[in-house]
Coordinates of C-alpha atoms in Angstrom, one line a residue:
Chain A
X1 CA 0.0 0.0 0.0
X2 CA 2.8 2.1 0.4
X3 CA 4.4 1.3 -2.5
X4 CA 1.8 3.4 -4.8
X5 CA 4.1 6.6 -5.6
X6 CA 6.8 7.2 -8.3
X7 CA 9.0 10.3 -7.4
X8 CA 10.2 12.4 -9.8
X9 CA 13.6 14.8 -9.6
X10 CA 12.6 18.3 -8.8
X11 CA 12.0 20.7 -12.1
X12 CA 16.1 20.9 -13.2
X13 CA 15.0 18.6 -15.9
X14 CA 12.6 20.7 -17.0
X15 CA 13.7 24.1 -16.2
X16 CA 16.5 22.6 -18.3
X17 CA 15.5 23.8 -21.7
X18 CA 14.3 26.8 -20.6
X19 CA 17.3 28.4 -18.7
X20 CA 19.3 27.6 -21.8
X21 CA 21.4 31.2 -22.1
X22 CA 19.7 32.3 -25.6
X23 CA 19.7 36.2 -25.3
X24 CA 16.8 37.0 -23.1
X25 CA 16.4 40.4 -22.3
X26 CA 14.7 40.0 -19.2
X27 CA 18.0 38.6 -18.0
X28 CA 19.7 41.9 -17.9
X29 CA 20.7 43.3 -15.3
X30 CA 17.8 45.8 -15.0
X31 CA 15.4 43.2 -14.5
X32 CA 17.6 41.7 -12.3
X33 CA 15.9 43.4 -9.0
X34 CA 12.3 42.4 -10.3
X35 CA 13.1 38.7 -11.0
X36 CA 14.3 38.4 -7.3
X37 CA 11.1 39.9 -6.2
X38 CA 9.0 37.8 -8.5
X39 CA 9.7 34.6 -9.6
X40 CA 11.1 34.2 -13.4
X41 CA 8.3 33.5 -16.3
X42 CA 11.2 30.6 -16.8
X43 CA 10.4 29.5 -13.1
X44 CA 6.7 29.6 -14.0
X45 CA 6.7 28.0 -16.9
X46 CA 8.5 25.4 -15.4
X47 CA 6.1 24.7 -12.6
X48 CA 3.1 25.3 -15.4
X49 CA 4.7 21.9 -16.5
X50 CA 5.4 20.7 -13.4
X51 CA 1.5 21.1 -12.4
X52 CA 0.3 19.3 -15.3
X53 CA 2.8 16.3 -15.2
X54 CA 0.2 14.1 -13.8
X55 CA -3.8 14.5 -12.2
X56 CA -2.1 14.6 -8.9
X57 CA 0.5 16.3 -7.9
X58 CA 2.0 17.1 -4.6
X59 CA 4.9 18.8 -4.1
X60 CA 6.9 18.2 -0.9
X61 CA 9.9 17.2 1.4
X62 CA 11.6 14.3 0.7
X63 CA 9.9 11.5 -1.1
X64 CA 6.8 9.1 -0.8
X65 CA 9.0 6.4 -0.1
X66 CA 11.2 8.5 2.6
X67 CA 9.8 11.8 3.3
X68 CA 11.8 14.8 5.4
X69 CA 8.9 16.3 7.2
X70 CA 5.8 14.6 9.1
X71 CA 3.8 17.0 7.1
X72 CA 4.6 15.3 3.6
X73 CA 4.2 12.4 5.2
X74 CA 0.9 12.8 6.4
X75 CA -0.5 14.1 3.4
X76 CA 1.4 10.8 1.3
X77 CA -0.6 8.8 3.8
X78 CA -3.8 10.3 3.1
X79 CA -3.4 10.1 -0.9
X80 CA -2.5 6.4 -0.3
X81 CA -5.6 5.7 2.2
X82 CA -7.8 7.9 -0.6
X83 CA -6.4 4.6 -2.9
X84 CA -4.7 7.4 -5.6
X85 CA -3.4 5.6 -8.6
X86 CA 0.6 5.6 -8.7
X87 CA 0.0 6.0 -12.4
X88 CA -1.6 9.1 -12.2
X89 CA 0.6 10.6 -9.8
X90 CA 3.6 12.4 -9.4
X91 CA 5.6 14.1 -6.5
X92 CA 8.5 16.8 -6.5
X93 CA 11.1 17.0 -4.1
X94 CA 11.1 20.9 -3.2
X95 CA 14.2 20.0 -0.6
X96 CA 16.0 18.9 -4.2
X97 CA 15.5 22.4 -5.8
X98 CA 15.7 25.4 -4.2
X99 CA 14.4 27.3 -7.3
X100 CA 11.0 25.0 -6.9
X101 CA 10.8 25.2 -3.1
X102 CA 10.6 29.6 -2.8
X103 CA 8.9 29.0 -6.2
X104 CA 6.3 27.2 -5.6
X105 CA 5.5 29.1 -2.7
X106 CA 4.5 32.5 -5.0
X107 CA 3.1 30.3 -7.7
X108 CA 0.1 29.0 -5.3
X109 CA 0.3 31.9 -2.9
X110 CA 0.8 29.7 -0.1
X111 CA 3.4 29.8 2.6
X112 CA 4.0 26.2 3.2
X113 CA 4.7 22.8 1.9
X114 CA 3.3 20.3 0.8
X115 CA 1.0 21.5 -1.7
X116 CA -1.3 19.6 -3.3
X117 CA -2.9 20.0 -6.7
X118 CA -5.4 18.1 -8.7
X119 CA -5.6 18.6 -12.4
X120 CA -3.6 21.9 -12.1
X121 CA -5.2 22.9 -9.9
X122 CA -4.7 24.0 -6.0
X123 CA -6.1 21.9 -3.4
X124 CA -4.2 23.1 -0.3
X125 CA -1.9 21.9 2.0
X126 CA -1.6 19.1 4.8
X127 CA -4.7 20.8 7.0
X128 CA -7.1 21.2 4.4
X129 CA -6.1 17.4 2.8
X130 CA -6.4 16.5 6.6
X131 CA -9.9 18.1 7.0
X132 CA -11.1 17.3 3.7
X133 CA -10.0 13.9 4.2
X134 CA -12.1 13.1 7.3
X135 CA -15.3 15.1 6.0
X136 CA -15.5 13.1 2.7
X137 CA -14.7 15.7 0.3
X138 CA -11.6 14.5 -0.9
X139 CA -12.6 11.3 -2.0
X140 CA -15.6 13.1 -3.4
X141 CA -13.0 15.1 -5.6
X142 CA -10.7 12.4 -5.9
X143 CA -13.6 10.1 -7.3
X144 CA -14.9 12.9 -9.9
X145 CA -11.6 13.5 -11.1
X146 CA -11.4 10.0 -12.0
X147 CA -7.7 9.6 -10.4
X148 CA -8.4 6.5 -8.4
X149 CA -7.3 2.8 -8.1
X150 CA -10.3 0.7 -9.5
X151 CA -12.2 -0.4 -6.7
X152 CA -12.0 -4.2 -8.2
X153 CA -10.3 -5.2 -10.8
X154 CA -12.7 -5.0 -13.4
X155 CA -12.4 -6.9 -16.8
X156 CA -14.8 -5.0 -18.9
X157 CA -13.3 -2.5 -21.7
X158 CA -11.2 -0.1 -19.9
X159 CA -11.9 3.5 -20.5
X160 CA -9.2 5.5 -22.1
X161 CA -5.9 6.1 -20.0
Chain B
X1 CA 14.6 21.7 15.9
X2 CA 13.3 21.9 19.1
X3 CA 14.9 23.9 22.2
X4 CA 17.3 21.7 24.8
X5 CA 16.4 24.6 27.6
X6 CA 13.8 26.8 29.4
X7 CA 17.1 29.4 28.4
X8 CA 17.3 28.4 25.1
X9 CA 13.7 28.4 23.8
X10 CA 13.3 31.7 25.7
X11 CA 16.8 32.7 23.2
X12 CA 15.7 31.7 20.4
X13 CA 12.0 33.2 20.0
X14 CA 14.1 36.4 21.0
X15 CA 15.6 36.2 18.1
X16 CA 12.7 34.7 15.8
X17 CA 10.6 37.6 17.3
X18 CA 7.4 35.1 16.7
X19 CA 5.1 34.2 19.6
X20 CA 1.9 33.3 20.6
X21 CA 1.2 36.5 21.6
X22 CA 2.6 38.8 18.7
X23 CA 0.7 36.4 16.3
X24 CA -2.5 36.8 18.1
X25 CA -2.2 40.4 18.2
X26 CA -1.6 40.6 14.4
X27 CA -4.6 38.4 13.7
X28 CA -7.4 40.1 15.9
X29 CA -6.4 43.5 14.0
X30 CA -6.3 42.0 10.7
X31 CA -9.0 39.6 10.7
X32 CA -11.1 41.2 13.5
X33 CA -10.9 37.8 15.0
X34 CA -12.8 38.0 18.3
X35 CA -11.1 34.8 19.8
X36 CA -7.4 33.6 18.9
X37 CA -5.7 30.3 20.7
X38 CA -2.4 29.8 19.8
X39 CA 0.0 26.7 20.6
X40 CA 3.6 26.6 20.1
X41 CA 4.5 23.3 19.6
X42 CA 7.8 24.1 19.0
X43 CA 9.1 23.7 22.2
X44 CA 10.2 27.5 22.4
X45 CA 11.9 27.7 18.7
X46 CA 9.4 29.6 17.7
X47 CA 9.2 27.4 14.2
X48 CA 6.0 25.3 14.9
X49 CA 2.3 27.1 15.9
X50 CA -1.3 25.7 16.1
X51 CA -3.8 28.3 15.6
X52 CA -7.3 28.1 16.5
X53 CA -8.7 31.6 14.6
X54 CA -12.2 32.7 14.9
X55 CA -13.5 35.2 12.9
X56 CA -17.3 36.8 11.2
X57 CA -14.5 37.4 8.5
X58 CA -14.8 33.2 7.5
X59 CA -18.1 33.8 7.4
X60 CA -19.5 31.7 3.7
X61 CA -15.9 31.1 3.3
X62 CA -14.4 27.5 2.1
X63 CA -11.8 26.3 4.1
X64 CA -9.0 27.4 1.2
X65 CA -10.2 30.7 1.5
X66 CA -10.1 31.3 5.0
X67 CA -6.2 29.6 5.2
X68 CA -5.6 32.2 2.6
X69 CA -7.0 35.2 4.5
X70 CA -4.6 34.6 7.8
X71 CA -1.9 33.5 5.2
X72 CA -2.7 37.1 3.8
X73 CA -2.6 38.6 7.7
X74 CA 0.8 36.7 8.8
X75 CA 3.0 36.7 5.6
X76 CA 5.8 37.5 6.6
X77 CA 6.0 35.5 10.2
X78 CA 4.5 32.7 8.3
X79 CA 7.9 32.8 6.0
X80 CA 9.9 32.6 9.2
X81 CA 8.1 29.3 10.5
X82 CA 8.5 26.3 9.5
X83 CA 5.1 24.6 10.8
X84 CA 1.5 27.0 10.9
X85 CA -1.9 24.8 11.7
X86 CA -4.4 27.1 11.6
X87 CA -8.5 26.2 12.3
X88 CA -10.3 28.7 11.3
X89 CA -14.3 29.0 12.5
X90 CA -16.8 31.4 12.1
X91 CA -18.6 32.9 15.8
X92 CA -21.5 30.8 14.7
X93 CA -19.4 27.5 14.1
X94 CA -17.1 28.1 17.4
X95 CA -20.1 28.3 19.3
X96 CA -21.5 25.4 17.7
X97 CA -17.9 23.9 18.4
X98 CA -17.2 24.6 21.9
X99 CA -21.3 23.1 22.7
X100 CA -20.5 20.3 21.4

């Protein structure tokens, strides 16, 4: 049961192509005092992608398998006791990328971490997965989004994947 | 991260500047919040709160929203901290709360 998540390296890979040094003017150095008060359309993008690698995505500290804070922990737990489908899953290691980690942050206009987001879009963090977790209304969401395990394995025509 | 001492906790929030108190303050202006609990579960570091927040402000709010209104209020001690729980109720739902 604990086995359902894949992890994926934090957004280097795909930040990758984007940071490439082609001559951006928004990397001179007037911009320079803006891009450290906002983050980058490059940092964006990448987390754009980022948010629509999979249905679910969490990002957070460490990974499912071995997570740094009992926060991401907690919130791997609940995703595995909602019965999440690995396959439509993905986290990111913020602790791996510190670009991602202050990123992020701006990107949902939330403090903390983990954040959770469901076909791109912002859930919340471990109190509201917590909360909606024991009122019903994530597995409600979980269920319409269609980003669960089958409840048995069924051998009629699978849908499309 | 947690403080070894009574002497080192009291140290170290010096320094962070964040406590129970100076978060509750900032939240009854902001919010108008007419009853604020705060727990530092920290053990004195001043990294690790528990908020219970009631405000008319939540009032037809969803849960996200009312997160995002004391995130709004604490922004920058929330930066400082490593670990913020806040509950957030509405008069109406504390009452309801506390009867229960």
């Amino acid at each position: 049961m604990n086995k359902i998540m894949l992890s994926r390296s934090g957004l280097s890979a795909l930040a990758g192509q984007a940071l490439r040094p082609y001559r951006n003017p928004l990397l001179s150095s007037r911009f320079a005092a803006l891009q450290r008060a906002f983050i980058s359309t490059e940092t964006r993008k990448a987390i754009d992608s980022a948010v629509a690698t999979a249905p679910v995505v969490l990002f957070m500290k460490g990974t499912p398998e071995t997570p740094q804070c009992g926060f991401s922990r907690a919130s791997i737990q609940i995703l595995g006791l909602q019965g999440v489908n690995p396959q439509k899953f993905t986290a990111f290691n913020v602790l791996e990328d510190e670009e991602l980690r202050a990123g992020i942050k701006e990107y949902s206009d939330w403090p903390t971490i983990p954040q959770l987001y469901v076909n791109k879009e912002f859930v919340g963090g471990t109190d509201i997965m917590m909360s909606m977790h024991q009122d019903g209304s994530l597995a409600k969401l979980l269920e319409e989004k269609g980003v669960l395990v089958e409840a048995e394995e069924s051998d009629a025509s699978s849908t499309s994947s | 991260m947690s403080a070894r001492t009574d002497t080192e906790a009291a140290m170290t929030q010096a320094t962070s500047g964040i406590t129970p108190d100076s978060l509750s303050t900032t939240l009854k202006d902001k919010l108008g919040a007419s009853h604020v609990n705060i727990q530092d579960l920290s053990g004195g570091c001043g990294q690790m709160f528990e908020a219970i927040i009631v405000s008319p402000q939540f009032t037809k709010k969803t849960t996200l929203a009312r997160h995002r209104l004391v995130n709004g209020a604490l922004k920058e001690e929330i930066a400082t901290i490593h670990a913020w729980t806040p509950k957030c109720f509405t008069p109406e739902e504390w009452e309801k709360k506390k009867g229960a």
